[in-house]
mmCIF file of C-alpha atoms and ligand atoms in Angstrom:
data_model
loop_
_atom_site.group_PDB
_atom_site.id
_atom_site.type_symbol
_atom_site.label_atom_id
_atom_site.label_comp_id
_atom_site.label_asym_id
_atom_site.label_seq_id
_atom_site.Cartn_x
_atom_site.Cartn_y
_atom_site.Cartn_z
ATOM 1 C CA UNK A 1235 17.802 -19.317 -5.921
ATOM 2 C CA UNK A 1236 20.472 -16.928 -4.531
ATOM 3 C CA UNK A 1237 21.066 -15.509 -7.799
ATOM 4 C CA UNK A 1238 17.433 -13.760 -7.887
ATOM 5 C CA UNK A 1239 17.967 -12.747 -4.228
ATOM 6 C CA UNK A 1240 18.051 -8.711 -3.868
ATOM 7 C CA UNK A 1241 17.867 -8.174 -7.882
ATOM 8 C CA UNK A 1242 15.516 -5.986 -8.930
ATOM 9 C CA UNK A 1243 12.633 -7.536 -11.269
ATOM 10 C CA UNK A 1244 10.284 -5.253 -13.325
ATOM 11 C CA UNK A 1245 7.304 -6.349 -14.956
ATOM 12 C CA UNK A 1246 5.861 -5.193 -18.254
ATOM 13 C CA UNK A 1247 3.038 -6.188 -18.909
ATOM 14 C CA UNK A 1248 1.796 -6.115 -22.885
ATOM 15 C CA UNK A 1249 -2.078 -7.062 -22.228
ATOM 16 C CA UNK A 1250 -3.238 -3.886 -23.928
ATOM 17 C CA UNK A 1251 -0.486 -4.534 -26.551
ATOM 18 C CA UNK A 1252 0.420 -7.860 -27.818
ATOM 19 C CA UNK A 1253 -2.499 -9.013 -25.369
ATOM 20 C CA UNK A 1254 -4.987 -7.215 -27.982
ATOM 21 C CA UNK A 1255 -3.204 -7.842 -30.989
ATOM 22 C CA UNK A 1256 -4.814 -11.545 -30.017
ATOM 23 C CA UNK A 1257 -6.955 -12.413 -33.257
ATOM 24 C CA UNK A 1258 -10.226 -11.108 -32.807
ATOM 25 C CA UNK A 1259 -9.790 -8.956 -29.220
ATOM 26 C CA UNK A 1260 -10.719 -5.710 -29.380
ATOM 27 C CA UNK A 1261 -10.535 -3.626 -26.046
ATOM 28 C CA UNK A 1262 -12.968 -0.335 -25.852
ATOM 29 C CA UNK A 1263 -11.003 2.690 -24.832
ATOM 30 C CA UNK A 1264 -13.238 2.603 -20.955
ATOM 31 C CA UNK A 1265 -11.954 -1.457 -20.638
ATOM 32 C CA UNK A 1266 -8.420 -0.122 -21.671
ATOM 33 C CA UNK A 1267 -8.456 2.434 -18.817
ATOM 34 C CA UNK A 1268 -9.859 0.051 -16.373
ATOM 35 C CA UNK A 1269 -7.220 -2.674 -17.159
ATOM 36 C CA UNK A 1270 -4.475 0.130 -16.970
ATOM 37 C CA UNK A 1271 -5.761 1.303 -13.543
ATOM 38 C CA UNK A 1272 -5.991 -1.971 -12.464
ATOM 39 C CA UNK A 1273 -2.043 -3.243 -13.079
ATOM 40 C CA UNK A 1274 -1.402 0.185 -11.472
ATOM 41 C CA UNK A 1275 -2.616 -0.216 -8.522
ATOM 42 C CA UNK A 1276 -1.497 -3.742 -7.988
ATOM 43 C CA UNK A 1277 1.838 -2.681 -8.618
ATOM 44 C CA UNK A 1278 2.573 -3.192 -11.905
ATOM 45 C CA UNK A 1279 5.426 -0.633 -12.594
ATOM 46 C CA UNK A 1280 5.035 -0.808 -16.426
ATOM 47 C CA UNK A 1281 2.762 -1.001 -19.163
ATOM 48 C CA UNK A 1282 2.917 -1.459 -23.065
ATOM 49 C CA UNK A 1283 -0.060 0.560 -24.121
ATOM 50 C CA UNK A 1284 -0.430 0.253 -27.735
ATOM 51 C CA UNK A 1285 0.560 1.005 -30.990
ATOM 52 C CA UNK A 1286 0.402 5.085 -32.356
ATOM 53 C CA UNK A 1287 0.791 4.100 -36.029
ATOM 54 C CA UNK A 1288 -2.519 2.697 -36.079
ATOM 55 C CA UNK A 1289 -4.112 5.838 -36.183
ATOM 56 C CA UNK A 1290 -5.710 8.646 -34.496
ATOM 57 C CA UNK A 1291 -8.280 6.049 -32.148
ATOM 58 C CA UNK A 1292 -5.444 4.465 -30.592
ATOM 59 C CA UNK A 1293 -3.513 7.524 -30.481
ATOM 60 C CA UNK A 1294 -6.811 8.979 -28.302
ATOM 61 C CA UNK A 1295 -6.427 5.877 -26.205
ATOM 62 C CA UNK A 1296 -2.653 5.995 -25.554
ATOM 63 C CA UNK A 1297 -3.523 9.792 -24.669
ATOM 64 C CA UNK A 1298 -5.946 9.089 -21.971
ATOM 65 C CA UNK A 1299 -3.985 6.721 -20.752
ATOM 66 C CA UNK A 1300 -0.793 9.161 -20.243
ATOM 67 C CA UNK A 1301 -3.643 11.632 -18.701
ATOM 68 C CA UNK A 1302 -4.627 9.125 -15.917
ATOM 69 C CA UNK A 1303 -1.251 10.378 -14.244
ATOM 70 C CA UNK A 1304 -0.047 6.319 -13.210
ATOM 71 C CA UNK A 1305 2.545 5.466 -11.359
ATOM 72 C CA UNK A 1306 3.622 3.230 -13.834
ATOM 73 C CA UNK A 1307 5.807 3.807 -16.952
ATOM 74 C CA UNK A 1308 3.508 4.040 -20.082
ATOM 75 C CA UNK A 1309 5.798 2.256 -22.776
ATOM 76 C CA UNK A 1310 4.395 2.215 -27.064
ATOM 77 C CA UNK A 1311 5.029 -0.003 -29.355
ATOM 78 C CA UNK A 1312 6.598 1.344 -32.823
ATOM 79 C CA UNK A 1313 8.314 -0.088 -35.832
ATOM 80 C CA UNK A 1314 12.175 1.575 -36.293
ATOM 81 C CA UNK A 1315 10.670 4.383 -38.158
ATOM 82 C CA UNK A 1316 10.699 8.014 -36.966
ATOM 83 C CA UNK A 1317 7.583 8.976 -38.435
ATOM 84 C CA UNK A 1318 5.818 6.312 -35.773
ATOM 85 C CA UNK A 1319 8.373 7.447 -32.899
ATOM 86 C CA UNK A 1320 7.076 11.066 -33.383
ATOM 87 C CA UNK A 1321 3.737 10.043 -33.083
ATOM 88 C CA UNK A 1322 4.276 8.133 -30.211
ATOM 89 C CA UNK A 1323 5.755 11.084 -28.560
ATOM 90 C CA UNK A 1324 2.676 13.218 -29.612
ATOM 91 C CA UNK A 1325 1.084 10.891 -27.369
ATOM 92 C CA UNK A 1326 2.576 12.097 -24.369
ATOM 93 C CA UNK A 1327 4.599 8.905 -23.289
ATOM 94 C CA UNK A 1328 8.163 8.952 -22.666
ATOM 95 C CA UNK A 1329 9.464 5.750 -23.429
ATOM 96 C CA UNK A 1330 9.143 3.548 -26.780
ATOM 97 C CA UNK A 1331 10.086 -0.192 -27.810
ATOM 98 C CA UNK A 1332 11.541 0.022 -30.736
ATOM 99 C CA UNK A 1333 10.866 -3.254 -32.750
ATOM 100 C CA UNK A 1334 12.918 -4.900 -35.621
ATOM 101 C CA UNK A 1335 13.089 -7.902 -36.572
ATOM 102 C CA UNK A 1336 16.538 -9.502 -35.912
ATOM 103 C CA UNK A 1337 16.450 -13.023 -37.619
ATOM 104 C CA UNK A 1338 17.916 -13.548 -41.219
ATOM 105 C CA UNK A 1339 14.241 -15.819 -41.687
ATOM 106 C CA UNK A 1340 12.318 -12.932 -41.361
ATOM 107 C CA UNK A 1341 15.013 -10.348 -42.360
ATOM 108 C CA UNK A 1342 15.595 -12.030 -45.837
ATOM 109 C CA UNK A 1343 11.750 -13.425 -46.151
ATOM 110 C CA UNK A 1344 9.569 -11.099 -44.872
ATOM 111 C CA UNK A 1345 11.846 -7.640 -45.075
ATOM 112 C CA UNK A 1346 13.227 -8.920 -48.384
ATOM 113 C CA UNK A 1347 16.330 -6.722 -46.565
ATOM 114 C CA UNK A 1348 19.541 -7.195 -45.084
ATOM 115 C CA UNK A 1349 21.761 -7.456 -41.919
ATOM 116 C CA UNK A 1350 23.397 -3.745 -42.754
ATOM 117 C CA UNK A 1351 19.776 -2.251 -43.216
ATOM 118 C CA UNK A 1352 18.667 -3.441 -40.048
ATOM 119 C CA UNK A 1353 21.385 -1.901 -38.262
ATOM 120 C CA UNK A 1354 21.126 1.180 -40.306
ATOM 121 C CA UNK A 1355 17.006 1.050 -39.102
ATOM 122 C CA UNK A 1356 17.887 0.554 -35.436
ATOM 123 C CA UNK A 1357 20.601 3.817 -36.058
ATOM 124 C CA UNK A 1358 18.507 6.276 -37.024
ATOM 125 C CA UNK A 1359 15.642 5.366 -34.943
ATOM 126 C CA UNK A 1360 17.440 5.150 -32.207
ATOM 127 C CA UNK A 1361 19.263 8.126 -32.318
ATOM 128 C CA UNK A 1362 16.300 10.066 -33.254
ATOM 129 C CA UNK A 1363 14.185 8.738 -30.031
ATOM 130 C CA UNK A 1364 17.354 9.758 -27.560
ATOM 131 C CA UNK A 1365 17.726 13.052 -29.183
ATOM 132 C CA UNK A 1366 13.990 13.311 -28.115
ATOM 133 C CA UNK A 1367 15.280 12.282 -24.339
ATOM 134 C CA UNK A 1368 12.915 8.755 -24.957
ATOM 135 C CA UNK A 1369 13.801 5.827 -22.393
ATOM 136 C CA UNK A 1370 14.294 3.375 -25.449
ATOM 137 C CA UNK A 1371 13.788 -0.740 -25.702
ATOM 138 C CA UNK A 1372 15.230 -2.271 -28.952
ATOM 139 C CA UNK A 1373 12.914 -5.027 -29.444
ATOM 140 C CA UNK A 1374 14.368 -7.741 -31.470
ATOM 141 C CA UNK A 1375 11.681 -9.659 -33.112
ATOM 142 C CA UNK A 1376 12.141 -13.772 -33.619
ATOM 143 C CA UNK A 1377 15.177 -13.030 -31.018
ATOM 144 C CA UNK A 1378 15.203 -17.017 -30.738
ATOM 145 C CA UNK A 1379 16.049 -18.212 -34.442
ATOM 146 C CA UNK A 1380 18.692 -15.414 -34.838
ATOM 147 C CA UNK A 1381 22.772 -15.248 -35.082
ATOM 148 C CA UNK A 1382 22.940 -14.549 -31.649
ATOM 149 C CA UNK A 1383 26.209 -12.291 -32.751
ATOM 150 C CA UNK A 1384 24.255 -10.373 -34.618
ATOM 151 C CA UNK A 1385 22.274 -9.774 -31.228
ATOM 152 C CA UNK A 1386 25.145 -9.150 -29.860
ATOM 153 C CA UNK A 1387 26.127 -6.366 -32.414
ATOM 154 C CA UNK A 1388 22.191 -4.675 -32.031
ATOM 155 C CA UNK A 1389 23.042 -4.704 -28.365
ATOM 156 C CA UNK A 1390 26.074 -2.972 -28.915
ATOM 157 C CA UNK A 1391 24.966 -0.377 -30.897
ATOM 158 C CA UNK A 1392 22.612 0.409 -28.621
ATOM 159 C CA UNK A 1393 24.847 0.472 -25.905
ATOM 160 C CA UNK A 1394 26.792 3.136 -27.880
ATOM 161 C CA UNK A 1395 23.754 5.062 -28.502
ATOM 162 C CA UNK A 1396 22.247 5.088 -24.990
ATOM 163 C CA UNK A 1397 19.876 2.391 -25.680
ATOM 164 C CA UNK A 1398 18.388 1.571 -22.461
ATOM 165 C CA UNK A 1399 17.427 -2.099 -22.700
ATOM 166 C CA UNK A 1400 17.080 -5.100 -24.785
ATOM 167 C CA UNK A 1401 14.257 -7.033 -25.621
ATOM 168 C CA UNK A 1402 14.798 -10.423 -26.194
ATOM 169 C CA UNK A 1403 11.534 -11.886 -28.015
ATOM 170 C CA UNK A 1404 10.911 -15.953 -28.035
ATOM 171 C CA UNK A 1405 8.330 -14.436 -30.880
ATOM 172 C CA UNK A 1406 6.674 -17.801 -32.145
ATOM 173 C CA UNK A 1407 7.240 -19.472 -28.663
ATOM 174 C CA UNK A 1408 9.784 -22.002 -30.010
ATOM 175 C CA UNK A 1409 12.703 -21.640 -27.316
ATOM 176 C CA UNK A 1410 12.840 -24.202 -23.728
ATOM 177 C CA UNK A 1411 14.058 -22.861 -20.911
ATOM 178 C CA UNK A 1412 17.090 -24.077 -20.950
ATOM 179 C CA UNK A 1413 18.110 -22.288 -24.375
ATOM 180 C CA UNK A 1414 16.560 -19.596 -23.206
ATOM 181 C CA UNK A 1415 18.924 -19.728 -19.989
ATOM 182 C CA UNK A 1416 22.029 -20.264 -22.566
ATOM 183 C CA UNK A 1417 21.052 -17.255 -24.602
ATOM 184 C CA UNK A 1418 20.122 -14.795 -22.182
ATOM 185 C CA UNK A 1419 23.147 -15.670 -20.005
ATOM 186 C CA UNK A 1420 25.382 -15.558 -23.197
ATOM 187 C CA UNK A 1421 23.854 -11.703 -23.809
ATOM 188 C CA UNK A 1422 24.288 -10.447 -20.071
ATOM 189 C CA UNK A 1423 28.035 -11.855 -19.992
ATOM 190 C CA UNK A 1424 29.035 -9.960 -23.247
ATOM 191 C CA UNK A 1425 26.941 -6.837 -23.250
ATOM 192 C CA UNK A 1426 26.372 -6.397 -18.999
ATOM 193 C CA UNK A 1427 25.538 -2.758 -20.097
ATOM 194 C CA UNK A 1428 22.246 -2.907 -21.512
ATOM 195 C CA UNK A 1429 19.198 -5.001 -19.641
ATOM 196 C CA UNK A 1430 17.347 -7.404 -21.407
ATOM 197 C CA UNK A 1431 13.411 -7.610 -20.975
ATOM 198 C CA UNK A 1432 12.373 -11.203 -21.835
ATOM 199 C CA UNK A 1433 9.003 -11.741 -24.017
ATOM 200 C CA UNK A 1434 8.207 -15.246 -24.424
ATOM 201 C CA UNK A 1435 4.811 -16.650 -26.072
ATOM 202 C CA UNK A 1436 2.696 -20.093 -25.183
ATOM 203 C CA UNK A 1437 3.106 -22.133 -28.595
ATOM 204 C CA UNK A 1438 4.605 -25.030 -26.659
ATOM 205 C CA UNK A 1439 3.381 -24.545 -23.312
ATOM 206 C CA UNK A 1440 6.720 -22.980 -21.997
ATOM 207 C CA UNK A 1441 5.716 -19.503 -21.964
ATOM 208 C CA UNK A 1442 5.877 -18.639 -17.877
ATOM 209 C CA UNK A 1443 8.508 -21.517 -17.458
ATOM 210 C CA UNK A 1444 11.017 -19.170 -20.126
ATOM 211 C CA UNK A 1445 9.862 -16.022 -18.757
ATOM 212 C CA UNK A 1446 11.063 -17.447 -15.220
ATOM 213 C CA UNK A 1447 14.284 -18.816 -16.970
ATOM 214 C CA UNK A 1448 14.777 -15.457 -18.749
ATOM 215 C CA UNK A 1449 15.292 -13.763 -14.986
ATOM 216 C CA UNK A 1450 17.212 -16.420 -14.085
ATOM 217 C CA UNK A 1451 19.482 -16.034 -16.718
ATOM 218 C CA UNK A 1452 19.967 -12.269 -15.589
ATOM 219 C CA UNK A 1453 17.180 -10.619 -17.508
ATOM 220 C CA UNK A 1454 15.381 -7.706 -15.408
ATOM 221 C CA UNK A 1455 12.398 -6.976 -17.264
ATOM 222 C CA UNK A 1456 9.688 -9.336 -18.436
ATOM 223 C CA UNK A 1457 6.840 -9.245 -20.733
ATOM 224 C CA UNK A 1458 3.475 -10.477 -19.532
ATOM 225 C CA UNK A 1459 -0.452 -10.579 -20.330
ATOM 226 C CA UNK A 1460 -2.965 -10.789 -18.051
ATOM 227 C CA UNK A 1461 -4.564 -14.775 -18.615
ATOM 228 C CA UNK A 1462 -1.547 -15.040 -20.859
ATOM 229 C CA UNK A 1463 -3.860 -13.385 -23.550
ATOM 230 C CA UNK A 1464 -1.620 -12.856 -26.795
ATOM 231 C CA UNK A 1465 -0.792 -13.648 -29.961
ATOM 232 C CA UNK A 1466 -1.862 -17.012 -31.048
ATOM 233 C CA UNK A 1467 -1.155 -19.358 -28.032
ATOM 234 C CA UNK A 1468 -0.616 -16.530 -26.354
ATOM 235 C CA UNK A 1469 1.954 -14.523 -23.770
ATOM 236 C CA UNK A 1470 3.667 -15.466 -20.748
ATOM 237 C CA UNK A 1471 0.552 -14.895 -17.859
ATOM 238 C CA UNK A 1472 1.354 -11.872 -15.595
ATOM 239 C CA UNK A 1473 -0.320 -14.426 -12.352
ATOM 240 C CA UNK A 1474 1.814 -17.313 -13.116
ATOM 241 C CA UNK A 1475 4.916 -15.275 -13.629
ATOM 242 C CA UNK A 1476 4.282 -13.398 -10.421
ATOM 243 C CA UNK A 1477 3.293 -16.641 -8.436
ATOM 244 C CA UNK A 1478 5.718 -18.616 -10.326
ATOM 245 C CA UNK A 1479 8.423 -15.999 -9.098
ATOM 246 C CA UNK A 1480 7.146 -15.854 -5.455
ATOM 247 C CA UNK A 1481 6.391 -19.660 -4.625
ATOM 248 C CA UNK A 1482 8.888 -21.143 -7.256
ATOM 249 C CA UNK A 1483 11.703 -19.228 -7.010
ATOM 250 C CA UNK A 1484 11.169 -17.372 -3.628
ATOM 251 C CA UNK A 1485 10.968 -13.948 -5.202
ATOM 252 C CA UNK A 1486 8.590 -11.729 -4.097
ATOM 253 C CA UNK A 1487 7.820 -8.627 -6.607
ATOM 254 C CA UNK A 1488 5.705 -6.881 -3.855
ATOM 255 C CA UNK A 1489 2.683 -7.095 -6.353
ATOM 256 C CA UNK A 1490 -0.940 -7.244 -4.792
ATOM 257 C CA UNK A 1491 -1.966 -10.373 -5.775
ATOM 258 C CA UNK A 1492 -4.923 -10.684 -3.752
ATOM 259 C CA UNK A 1493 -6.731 -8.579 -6.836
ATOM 260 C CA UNK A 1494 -5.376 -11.398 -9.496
ATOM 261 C CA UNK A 1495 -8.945 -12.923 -10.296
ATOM 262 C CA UNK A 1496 -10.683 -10.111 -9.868
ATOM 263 C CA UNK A 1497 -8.455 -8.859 -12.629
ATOM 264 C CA UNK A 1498 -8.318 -11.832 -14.596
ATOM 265 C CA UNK A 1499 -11.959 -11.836 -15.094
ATOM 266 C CA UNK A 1500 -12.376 -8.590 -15.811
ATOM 267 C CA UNK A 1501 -9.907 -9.240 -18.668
ATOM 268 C CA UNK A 1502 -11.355 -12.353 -19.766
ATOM 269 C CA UNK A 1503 -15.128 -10.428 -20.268
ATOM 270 C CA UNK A 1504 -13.965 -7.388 -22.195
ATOM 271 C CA UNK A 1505 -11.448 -10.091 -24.310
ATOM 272 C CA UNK A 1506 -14.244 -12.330 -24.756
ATOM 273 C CA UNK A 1507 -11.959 -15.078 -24.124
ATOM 274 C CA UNK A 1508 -13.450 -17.020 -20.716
ATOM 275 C CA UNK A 1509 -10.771 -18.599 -18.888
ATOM 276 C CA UNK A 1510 -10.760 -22.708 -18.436
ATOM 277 C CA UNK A 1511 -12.215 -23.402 -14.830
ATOM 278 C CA UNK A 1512 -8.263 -24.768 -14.374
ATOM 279 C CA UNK A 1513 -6.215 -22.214 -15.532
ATOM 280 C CA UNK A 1514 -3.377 -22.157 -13.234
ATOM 281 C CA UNK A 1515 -3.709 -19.621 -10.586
ATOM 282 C CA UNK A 1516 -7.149 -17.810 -11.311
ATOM 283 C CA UNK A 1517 -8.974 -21.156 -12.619
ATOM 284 C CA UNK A 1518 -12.492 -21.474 -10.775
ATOM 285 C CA UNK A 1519 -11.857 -24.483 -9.585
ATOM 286 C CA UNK A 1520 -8.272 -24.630 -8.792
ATOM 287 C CA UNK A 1521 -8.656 -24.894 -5.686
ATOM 288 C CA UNK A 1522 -10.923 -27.544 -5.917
ATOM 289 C CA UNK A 1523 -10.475 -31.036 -3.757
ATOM 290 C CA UNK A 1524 -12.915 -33.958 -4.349
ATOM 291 C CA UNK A 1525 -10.602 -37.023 -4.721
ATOM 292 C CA UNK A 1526 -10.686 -38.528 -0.757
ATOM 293 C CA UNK A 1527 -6.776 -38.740 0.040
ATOM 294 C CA UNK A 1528 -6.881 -35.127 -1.254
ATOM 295 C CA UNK A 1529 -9.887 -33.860 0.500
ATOM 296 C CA UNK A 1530 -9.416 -35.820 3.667
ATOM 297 C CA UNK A 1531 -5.674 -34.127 3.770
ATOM 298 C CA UNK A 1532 -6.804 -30.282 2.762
ATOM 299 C CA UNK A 1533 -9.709 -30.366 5.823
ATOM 300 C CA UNK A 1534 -6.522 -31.664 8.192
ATOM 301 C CA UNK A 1535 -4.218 -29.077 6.573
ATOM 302 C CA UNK A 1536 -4.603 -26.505 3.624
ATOM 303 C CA UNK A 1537 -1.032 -26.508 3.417
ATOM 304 C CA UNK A 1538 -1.049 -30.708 2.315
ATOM 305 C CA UNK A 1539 -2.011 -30.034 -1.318
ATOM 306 C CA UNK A 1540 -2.113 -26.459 -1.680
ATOM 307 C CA UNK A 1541 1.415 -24.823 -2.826
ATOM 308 C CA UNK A 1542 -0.216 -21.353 -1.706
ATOM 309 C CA UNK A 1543 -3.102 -19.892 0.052
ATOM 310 C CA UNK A 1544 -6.130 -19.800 -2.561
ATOM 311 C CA UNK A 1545 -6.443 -15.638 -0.978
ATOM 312 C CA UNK A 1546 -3.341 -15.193 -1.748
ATOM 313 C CA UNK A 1547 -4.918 -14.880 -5.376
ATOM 314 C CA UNK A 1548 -8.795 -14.022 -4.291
ATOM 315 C CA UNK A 1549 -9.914 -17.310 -4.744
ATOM 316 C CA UNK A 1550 -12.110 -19.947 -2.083
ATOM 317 C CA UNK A 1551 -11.061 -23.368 -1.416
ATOM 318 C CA UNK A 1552 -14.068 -25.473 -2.620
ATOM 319 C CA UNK A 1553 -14.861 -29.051 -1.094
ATOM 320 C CA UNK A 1554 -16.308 -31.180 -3.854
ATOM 321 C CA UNK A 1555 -18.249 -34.323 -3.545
ATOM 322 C CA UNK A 1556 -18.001 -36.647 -6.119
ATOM 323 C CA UNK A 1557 -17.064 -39.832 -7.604
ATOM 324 C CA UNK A 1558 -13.987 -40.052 -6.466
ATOM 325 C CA UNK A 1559 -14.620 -38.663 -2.952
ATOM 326 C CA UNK A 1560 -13.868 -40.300 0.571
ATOM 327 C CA UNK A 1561 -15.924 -39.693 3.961
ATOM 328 C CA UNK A 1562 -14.444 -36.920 5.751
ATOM 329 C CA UNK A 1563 -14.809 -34.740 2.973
ATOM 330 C CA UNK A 1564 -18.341 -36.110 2.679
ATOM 331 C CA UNK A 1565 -18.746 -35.135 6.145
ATOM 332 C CA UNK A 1566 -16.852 -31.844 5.701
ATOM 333 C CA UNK A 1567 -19.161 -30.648 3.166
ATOM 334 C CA UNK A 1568 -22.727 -31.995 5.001
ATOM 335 C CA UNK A 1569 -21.012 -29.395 8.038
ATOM 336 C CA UNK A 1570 -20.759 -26.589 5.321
ATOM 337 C CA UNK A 1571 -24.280 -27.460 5.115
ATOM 338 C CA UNK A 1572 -25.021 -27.389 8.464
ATOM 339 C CA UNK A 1573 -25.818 -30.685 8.869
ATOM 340 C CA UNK A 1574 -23.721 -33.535 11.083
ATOM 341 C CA UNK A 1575 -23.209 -36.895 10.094
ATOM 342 C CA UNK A 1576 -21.503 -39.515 11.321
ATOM 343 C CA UNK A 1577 -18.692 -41.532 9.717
ATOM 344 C CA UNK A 1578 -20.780 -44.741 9.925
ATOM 345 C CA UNK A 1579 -23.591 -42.646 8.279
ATOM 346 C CA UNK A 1580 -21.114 -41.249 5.568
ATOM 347 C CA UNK A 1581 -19.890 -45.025 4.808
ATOM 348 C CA UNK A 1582 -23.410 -45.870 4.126
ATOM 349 C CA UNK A 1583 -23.880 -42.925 1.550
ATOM 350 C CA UNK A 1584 -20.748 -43.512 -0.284
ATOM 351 C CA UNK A 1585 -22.757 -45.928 -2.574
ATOM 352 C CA UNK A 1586 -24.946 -43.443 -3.328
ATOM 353 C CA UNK A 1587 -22.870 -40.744 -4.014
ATOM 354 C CA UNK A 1588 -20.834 -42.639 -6.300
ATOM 355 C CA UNK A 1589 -23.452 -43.390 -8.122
ATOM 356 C CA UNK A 1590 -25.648 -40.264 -8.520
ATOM 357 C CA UNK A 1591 -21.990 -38.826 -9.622
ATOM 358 C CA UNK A 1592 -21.775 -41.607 -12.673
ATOM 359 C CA UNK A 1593 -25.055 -41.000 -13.682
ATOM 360 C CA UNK A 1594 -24.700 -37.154 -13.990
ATOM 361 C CA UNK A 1595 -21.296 -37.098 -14.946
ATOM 362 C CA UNK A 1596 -20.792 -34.080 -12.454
ATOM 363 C CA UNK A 1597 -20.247 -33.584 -8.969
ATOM 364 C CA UNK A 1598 -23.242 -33.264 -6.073
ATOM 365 C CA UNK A 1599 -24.492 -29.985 -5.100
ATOM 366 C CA UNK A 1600 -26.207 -29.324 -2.149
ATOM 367 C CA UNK A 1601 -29.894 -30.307 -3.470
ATOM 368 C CA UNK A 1602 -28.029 -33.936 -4.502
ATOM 369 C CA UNK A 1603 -26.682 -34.394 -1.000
ATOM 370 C CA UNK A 1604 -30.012 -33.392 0.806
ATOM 371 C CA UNK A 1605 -31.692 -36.037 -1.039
ATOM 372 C CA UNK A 1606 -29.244 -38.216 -0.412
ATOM 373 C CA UNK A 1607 -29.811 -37.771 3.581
ATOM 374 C CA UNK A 1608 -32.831 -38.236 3.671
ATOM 375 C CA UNK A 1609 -33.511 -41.239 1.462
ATOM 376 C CA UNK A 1610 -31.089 -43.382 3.404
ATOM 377 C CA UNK A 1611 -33.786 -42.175 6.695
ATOM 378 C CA UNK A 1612 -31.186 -39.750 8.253
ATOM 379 C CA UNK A 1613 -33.144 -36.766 10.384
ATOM 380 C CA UNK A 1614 -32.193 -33.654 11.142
ATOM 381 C CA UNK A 1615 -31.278 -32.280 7.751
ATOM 382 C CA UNK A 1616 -31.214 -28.501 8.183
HETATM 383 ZN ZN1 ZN B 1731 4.616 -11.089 -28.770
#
């Protein structure tokens, strides 16, 4: 991992972006400051907050957000049209991605345009948001199905014109991460002048394993979401990206991930999209052992089948008895209860829990295990 070592890695994160252009999400402009506050102070150093050209409400929002003074870079989205530029800069921000879409699929069949008019787009928006002293992105939409030489000539031009970085979108989340190695290698090598920014989406399942293969590949900026909310499938999750990074790849982005769940499900309420209890990282029950190799090994050592501390994220380790349990975590979680039994006296239940759990389909809680105790004539229950 030697090539990550000492490189600089910035995260922008798109939740209040592409995160609520998810179908039916719709962030109020109190949840939008919250959220905002939130990556600041975690350490997020920048933020895609929104779109100006849709309208005077979101311009408000973008507004407030430049007025709660962050620490982190407030970046708009726009199309390559001045008219949307200057209304992003009415905002108060001072940086813009600039989005066009870069593949002849969606050049020819959805712009009905061509090659030449894209460049001629990216030109004049571009020059217009350096005159204004923007820090500019050139977002190239459907990045992954185009002529990567005709990347290579947007990159160009905006080297020429002081274009500040590239962004290199996997738009409908169609790339692996080994093209997306190929082509964001292939950029860095031929136009080392202008950073890329990866944005990858979830339509295969690949999303954090391409953002992470993006930065490999020499990108220094990457898109995220908070839960990975986002267009369809969805974004590349800013917690897996920033785990992913730190126990994958032995990066660490100085982020304060202790605040991840608190985060996450703070997002997931004002989204209205509630996270599955095993969502990598923030999932409820994550760090949950039951099976009785697994349990029996966590209660020796955390460390035996946990990749990272559950704090590290703000989540508990939870001891579950169920079907599939074995005694010591049996007698682990009677001691959470504050009762003792003995192995002999856990062998004897294991019946009995194994059956209560195929009956209820569920694990025991505590009022399944007391019963339990004291129906086999064990004393002392607390
Ligand atoms: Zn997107």
């Amino acid at each position: 991992m030697n090539d990550l070592i000492g490189r600089e890695i910035i995260i922008d994160d798109t939740t209040l972006r592409d995160g609520e252009q998810s179908a039916g999400v719709v962030f109020s402009r109190e949840e939008k400051l919250k959220i905002a506050l939130m990556l600041d102070s975690i350490g997020v150093r920048e933020i895609e907050c929104g779109i100006p050209a849709m309208g005077k409400d979101e311009q408000a929002s973008i507004r407030s957000l430049v007025d709660l003074g962050l620490n982190a870079r407030l970046i708009p989205g726009t199309a390559a049209v001045i008219e949307d530029i200057r209304a992003s800069i009415e905002c108060g921000v001072t940086a813009v991605d600039i989005s066009l879409s870069v593949s002849d699929i969606m050049i020819e069949n959805k712009l009905h345009k061509s090659r030449e008019w894209v460049k001629e787009q990216l030109k004049s928006a571009l020059g217009f948001a350096k005159e204004k002293g923007l820090y500019v992105s050139v977002g190239g939409e459907d990045s992954s199905r185009a002529d990567i030489y005709f990347i290579i000539e947007l990159m160009e031009i905006a080297r020429e014109m002081g274009g500040d970085r590239f962004r290199f979108c996997d738009t409908l989340g169609i790339l692996d991460p080994f093209a997306i190695y190929d082509k964001v290698s292939a950029l860095r090598r031929v136009v080392p002048e202008v950073d890329i920014e990866v944005h990858t989406h979830n339509d295969l399942g690949m999303a954090t394993a391409n953002a992470i293969a993006g930065i490999r590949a020499g990108a220094r900026f990457v898109n995220t979401t908070v839960n990975g909310l986002g267009e369809r499938a969805g974004n590349a999750p800013l917690e897996e990206v920033v785990m992913g990074l730190k126990h994958a790849c032995g990066i660490d982005l100085g982020i304060d991930t202790h605040r991840f769940v608190e985060l996450s499900r703070f997002v997931a309420k004002a989204s209205q999209r509630p996270l599955p209890e095993w969502k990598p990282v923030v999932g409820k029950r994550v760090f949950s052992h039951e099976s009785g190799l697994h349990a029996d090994g966590v209660i020796k050592n955390p460390s035996n089948y946990e990749g990272f501390d559950p704090s590290e994220v703000g989540l508990q380790r939870r001891l579950v008895v169920g079907k599939h349990s074995g005694t010591s975590g049996l007698i682990e979680r009677y001691r959470e209860m504050g009762i003792t039994v003995s192995r002999g006296e856990a062998l004897s239940l294991m019946d009995q829990v194994r059956t209560t759990a195929q009956q209820t389909k569920r694990s025991l809680n505590d009022a399944d295990l007391l019963r339990l105790y004291r129906s086999v004539g064990l004393k002392n229950a607390a």
